[in-house]
Coordinates of N, CA, C and O in Angstrom, one line a residue:
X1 N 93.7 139.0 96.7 CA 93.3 137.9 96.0 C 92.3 137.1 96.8 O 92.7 136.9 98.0
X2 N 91.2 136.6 96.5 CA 90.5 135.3 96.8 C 90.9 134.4 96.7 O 91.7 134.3 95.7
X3 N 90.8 132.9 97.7 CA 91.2 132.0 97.6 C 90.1 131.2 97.4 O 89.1 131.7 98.0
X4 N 89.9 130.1 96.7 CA 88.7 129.2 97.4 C 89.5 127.9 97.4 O 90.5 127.5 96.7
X5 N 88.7 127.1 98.7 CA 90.0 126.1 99.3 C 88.2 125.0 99.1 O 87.1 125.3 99.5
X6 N 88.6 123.9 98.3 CA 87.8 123.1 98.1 C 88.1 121.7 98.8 O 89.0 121.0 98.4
X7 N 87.2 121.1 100.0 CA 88.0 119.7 100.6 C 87.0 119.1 99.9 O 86.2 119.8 99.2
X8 N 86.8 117.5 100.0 CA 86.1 116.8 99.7 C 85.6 116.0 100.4 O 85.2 116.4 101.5
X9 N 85.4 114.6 100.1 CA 84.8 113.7 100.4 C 85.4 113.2 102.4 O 86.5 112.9 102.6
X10 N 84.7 113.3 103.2 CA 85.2 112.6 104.4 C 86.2 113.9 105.2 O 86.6 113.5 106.3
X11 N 86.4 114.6 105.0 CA 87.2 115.9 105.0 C 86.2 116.5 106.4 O 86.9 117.1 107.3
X12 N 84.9 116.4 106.6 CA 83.9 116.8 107.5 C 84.2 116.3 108.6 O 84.0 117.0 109.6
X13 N 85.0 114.6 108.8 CA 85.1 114.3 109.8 C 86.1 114.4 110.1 O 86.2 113.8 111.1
X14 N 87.3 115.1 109.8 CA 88.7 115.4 109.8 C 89.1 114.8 111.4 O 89.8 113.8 111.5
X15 N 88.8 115.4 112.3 CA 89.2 115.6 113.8 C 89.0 114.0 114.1 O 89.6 113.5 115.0
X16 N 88.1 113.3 113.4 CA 87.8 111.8 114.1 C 88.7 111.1 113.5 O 89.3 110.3 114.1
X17 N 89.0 111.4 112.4 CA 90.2 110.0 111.7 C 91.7 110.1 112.2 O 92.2 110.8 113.0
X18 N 92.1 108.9 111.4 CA 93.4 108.5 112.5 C 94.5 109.8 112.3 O 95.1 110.2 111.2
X19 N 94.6 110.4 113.6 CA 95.8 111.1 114.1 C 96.8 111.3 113.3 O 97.1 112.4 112.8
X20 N 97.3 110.5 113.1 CA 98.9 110.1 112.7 C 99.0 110.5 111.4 O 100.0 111.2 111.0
X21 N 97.7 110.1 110.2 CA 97.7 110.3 109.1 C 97.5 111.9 108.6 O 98.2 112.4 107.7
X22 N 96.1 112.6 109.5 CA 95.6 113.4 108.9 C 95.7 114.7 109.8 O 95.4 115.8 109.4
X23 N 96.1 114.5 111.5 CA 96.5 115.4 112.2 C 95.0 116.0 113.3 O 94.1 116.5 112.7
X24 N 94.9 116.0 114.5 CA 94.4 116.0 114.9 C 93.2 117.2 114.9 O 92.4 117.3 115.8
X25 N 93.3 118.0 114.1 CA 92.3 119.2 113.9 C 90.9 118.9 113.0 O 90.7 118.2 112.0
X26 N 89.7 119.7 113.8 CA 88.6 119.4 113.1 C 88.8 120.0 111.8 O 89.9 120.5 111.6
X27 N 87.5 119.9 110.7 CA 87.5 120.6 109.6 C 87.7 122.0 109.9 O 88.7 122.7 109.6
X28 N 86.1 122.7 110.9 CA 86.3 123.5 111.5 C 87.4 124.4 111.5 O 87.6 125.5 110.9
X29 N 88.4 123.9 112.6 CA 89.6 124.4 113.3 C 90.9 124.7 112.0 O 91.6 125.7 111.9
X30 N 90.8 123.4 111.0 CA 91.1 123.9 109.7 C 91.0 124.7 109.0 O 91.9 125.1 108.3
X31 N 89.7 125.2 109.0 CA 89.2 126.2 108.3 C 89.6 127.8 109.0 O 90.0 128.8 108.4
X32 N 89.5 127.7 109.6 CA 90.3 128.6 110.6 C 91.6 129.4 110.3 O 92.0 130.6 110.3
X33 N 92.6 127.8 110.1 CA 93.5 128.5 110.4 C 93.8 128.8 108.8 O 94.5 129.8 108.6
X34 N 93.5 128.3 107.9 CA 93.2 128.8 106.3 C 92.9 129.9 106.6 O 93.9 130.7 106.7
X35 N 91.5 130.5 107.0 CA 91.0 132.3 106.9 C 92.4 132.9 107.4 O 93.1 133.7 106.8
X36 N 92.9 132.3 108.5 CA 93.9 133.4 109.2 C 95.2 133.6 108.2 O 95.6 134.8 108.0
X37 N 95.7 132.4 107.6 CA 96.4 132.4 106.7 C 96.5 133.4 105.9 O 97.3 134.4 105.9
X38 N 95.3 133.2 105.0 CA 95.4 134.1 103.9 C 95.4 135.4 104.3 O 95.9 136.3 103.7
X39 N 94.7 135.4 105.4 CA 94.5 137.3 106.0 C 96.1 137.7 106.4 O 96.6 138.7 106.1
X40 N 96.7 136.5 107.3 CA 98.2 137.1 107.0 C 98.8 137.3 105.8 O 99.8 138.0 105.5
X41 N 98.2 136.8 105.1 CA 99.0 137.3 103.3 C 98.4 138.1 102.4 O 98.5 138.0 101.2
X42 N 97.7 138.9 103.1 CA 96.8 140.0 102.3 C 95.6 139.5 101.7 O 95.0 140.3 101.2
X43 N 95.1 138.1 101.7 CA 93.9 137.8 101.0 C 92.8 137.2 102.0 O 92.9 137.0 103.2
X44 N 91.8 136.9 101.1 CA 90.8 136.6 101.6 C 90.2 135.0 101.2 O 89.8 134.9 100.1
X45 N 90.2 133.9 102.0 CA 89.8 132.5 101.8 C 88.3 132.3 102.1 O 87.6 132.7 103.1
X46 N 87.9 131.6 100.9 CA 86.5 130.5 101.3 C 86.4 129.8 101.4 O 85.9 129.5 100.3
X47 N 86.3 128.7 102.2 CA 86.4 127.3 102.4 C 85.2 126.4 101.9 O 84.2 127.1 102.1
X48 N 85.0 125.5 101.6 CA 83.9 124.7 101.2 C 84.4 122.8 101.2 O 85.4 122.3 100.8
X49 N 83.2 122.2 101.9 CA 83.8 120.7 102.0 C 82.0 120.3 101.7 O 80.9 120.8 101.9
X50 N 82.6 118.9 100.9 CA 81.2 118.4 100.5 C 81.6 116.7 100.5 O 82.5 116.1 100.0
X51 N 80.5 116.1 101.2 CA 80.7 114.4 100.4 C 80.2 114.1 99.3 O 80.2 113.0 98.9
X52 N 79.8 115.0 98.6 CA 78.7 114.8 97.4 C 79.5 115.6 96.5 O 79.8 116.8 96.5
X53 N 79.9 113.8 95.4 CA 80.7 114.6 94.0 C 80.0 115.5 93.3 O 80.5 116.6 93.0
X54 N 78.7 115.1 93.0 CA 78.1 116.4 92.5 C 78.1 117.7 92.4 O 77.8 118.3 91.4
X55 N 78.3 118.0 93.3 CA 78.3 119.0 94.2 C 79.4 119.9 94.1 O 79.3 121.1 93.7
X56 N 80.8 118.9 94.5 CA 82.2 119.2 94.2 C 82.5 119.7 93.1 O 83.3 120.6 93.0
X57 N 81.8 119.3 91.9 CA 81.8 119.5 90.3 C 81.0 120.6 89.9 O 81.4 121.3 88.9
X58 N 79.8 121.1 90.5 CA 79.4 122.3 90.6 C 79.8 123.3 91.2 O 79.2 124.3 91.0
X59 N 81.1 123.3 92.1 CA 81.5 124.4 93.2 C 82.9 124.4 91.6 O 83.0 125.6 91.1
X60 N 83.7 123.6 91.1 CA 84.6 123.4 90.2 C 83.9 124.3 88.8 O 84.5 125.1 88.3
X61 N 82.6 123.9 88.4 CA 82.0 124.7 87.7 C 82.1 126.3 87.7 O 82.6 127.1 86.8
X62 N 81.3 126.5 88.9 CA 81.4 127.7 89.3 C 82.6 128.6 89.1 O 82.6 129.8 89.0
X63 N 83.6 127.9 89.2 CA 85.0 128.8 89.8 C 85.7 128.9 88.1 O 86.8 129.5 87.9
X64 N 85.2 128.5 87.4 CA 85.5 128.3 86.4 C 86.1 129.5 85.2 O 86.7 129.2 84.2
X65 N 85.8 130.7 85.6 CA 85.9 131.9 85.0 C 86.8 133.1 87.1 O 87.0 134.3 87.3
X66 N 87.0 131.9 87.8 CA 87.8 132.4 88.8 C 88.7 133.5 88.6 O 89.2 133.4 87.5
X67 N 89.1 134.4 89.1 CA 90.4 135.3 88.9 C 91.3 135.3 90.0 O 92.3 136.0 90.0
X68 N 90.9 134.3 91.0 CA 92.3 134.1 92.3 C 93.0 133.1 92.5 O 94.1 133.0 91.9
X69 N 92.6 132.2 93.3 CA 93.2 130.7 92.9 C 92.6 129.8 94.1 O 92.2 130.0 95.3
X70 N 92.8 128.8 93.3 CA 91.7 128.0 94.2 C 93.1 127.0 94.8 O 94.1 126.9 94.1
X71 N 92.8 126.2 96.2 CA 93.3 124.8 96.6 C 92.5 123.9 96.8 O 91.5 123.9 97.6
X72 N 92.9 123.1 96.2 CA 91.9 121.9 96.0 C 92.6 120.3 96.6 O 93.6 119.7 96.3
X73 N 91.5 120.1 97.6 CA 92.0 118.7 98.2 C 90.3 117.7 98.3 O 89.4 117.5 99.2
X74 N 90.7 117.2 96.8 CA 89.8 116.1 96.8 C 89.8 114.5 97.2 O 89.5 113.5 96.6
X75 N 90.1 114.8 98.2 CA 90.4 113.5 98.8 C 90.5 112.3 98.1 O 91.1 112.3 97.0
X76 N 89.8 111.3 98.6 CA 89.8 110.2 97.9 C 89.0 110.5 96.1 O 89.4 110.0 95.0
X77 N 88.2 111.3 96.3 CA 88.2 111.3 94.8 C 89.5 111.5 93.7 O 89.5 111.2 92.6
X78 N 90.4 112.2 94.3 CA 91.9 112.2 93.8 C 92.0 111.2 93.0 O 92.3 111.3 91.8
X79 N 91.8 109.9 93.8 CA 92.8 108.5 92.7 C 91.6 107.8 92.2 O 91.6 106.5 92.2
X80 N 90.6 108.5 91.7 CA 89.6 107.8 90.8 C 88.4 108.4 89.8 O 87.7 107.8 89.0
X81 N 88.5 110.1 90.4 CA 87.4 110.5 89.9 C 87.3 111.2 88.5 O 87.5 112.4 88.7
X82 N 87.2 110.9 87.5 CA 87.2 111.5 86.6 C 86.7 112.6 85.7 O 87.1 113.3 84.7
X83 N 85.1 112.3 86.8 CA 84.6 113.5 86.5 C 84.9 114.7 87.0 O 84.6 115.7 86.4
X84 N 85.4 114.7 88.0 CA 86.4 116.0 88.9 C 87.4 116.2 88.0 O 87.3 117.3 87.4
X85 N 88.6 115.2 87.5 CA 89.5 115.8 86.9 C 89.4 116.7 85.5 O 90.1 117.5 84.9
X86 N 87.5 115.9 84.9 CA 86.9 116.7 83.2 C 87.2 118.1 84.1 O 88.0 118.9 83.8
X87 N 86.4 118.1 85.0 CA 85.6 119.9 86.0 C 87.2 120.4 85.9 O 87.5 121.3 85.2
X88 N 88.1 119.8 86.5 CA 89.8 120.4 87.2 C 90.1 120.8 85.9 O 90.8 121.8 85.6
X89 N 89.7 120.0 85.1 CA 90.6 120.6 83.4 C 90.3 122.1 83.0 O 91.3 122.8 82.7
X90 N 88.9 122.6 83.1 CA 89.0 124.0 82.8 C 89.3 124.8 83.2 O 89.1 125.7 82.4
X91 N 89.8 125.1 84.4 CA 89.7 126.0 84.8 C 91.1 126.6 84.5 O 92.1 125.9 84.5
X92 N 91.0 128.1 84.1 CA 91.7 128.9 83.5 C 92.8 129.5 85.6 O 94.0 129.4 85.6
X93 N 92.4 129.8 86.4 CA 93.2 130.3 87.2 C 94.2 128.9 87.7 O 94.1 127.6 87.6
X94 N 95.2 129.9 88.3 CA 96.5 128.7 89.2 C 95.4 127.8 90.4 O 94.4 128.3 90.8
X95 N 95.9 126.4 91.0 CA 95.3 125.9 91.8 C 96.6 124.7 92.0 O 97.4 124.1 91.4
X96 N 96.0 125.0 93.6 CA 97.4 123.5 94.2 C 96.4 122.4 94.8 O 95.4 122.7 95.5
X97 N 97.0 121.3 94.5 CA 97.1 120.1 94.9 C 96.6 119.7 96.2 O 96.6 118.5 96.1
X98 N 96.3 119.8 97.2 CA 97.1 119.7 98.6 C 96.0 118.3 99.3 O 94.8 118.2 99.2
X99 N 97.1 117.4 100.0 CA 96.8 116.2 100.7 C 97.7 116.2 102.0 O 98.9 116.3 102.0
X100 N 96.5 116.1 103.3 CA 97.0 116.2 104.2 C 98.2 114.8 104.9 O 98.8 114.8 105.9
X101 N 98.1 113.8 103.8 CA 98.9 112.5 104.3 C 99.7 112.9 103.4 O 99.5 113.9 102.8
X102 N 101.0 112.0 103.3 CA 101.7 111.4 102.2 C 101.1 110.8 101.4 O 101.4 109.6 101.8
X103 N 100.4 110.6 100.5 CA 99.2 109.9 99.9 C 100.2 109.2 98.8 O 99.8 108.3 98.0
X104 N 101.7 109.6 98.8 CA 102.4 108.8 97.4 C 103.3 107.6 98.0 O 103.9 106.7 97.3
X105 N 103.4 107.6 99.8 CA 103.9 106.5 100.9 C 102.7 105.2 100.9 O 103.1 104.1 100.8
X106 N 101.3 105.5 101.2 CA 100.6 105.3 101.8 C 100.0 103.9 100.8 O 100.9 103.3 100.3
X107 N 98.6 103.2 100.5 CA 98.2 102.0 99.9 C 98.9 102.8 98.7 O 99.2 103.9 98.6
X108 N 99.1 101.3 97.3 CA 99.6 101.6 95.9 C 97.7 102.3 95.2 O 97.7 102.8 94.1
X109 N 96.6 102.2 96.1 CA 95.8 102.9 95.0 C 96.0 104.7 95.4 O 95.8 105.5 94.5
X110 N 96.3 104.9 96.5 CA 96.4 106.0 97.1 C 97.5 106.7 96.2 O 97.7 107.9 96.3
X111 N 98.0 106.1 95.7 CA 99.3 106.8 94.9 C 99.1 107.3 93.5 O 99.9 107.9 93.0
X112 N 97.8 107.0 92.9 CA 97.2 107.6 92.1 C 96.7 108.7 92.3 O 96.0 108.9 93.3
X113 N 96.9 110.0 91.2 CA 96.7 110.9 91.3 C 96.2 111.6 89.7 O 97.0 112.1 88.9
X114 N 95.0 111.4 89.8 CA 94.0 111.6 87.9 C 94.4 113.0 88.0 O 95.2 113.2 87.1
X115 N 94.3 113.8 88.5 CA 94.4 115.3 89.1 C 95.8 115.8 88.8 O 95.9 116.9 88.3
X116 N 96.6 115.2 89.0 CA 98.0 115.7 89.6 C 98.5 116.4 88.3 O 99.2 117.5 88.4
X117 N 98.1 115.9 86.8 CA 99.0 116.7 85.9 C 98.4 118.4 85.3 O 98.8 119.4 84.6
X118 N 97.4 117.8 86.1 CA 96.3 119.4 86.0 C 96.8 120.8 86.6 O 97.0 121.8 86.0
X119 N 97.0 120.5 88.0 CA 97.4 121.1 88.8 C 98.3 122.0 88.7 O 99.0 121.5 87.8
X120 N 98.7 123.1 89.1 CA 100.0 124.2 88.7 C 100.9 123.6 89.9 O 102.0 123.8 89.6
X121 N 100.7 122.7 91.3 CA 101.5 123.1 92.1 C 100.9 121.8 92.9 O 99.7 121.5 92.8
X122 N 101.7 121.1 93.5 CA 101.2 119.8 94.7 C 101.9 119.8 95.6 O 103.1 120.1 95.5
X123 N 101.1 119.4 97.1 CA 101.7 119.6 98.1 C 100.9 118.7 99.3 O 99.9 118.9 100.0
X124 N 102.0 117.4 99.0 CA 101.5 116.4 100.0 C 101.9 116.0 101.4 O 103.1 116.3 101.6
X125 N 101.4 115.5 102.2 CA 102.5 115.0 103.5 C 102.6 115.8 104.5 O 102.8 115.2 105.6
X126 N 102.5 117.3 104.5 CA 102.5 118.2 105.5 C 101.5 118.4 106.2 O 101.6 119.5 106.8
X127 N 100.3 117.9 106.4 CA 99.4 118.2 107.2 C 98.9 119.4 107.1 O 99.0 119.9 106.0
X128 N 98.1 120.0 108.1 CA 97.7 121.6 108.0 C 98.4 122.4 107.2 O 97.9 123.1 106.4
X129 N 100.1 122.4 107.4 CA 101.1 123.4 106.9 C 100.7 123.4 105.3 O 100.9 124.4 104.7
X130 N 100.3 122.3 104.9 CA 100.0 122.1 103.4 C 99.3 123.4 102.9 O 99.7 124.2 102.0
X131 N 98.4 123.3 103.7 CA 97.5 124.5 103.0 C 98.0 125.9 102.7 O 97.9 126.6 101.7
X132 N 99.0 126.4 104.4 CA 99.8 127.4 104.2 C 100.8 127.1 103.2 O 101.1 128.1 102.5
X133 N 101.4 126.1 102.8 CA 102.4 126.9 101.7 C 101.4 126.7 100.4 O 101.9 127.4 99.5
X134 N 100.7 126.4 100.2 CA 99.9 126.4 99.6 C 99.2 128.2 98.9 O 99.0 128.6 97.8
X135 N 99.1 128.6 100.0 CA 98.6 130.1 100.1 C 99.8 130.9 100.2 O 99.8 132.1 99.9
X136 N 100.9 130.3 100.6 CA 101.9 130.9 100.3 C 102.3 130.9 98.7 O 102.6 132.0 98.2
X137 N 102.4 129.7 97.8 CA 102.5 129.7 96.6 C 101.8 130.7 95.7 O 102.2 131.6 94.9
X138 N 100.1 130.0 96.3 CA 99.4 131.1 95.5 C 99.6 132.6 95.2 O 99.4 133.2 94.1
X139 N 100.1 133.2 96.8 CA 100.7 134.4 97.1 C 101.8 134.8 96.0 O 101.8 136.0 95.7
X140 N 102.7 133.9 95.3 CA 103.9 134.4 94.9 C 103.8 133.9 93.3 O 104.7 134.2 92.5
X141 N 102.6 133.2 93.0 CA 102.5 133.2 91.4 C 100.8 133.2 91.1 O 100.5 132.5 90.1
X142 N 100.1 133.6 91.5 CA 98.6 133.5 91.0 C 98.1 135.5 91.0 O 98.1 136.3 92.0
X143 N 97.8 135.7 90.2 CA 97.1 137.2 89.2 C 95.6 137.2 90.6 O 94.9 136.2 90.8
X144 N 95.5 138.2 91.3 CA 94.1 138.4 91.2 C 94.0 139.3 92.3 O 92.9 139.8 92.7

């Protein structure tokens, strides 16, 4: 199966923001351990990170007729973006959730989640590991 692993907005600077929240690994080094991931579980991951909603909504387009499953962590656009969640509505394959904070602890706007009832699967608070069970989920209920 193909994965495509969608970050978003501020996601580029991953390694600079605060520690504690988001864990000390660049995008980069994340992306990494995603490829390795999935190759331990028989598949193949693409990673893609953009600051530009636009953009995000055309990579959402694109995948739209997908047959693997996508994870999707749109950061801050999560608790506001609507045009992300129209794009998140179509798509016909499984896709998880994933936020590298506790985003449901953290400010009361941060606890909004436009996205969340879309989603097949959410997975917040764990950091990097997010992604892995993430790919592990995918592994155990997504066609492709």
């Amino acid at each position: 199966m193909q994965i495509l692993v969608l970050n978003g907005v501020n996601l580029d600077v991953l390694g600079r923001r605060d520690h504690a929240l988001y864990g000390g690994l660049s995008i980069d080094e994340l992306e990494t351990r995603i490829y390795h991931w999935a190759n331990e579980s028989g598949h193949t991951a693409r990673c893609r990170q953009t600051n530009s909603e636009g953009e995000y909504i055309d990579w959402i387009h694109d995948a739209i007729d997908w047959q693997g499953g996508m994870i999707v962590n749109a950061a801050a656009w999560t608790h506001y973006s609507y045009a992300i969640r129209d794009a998140l509505e179509i798509l016909t394959c499984p896709w998880v959730e994933v936020h590298l904070s506790n985003v449901d602890e953290r400010e009361d706007w941060r606890r909004v989640s436009v996205i969340e009832g879309l989603a097949s699967h959410r997975i917040i608070g764990k950091g990097p590991q997010g992604y892995k069970e993430a790919i592990e989920w995918l592994s155990a209920n997504a066609k492709g």
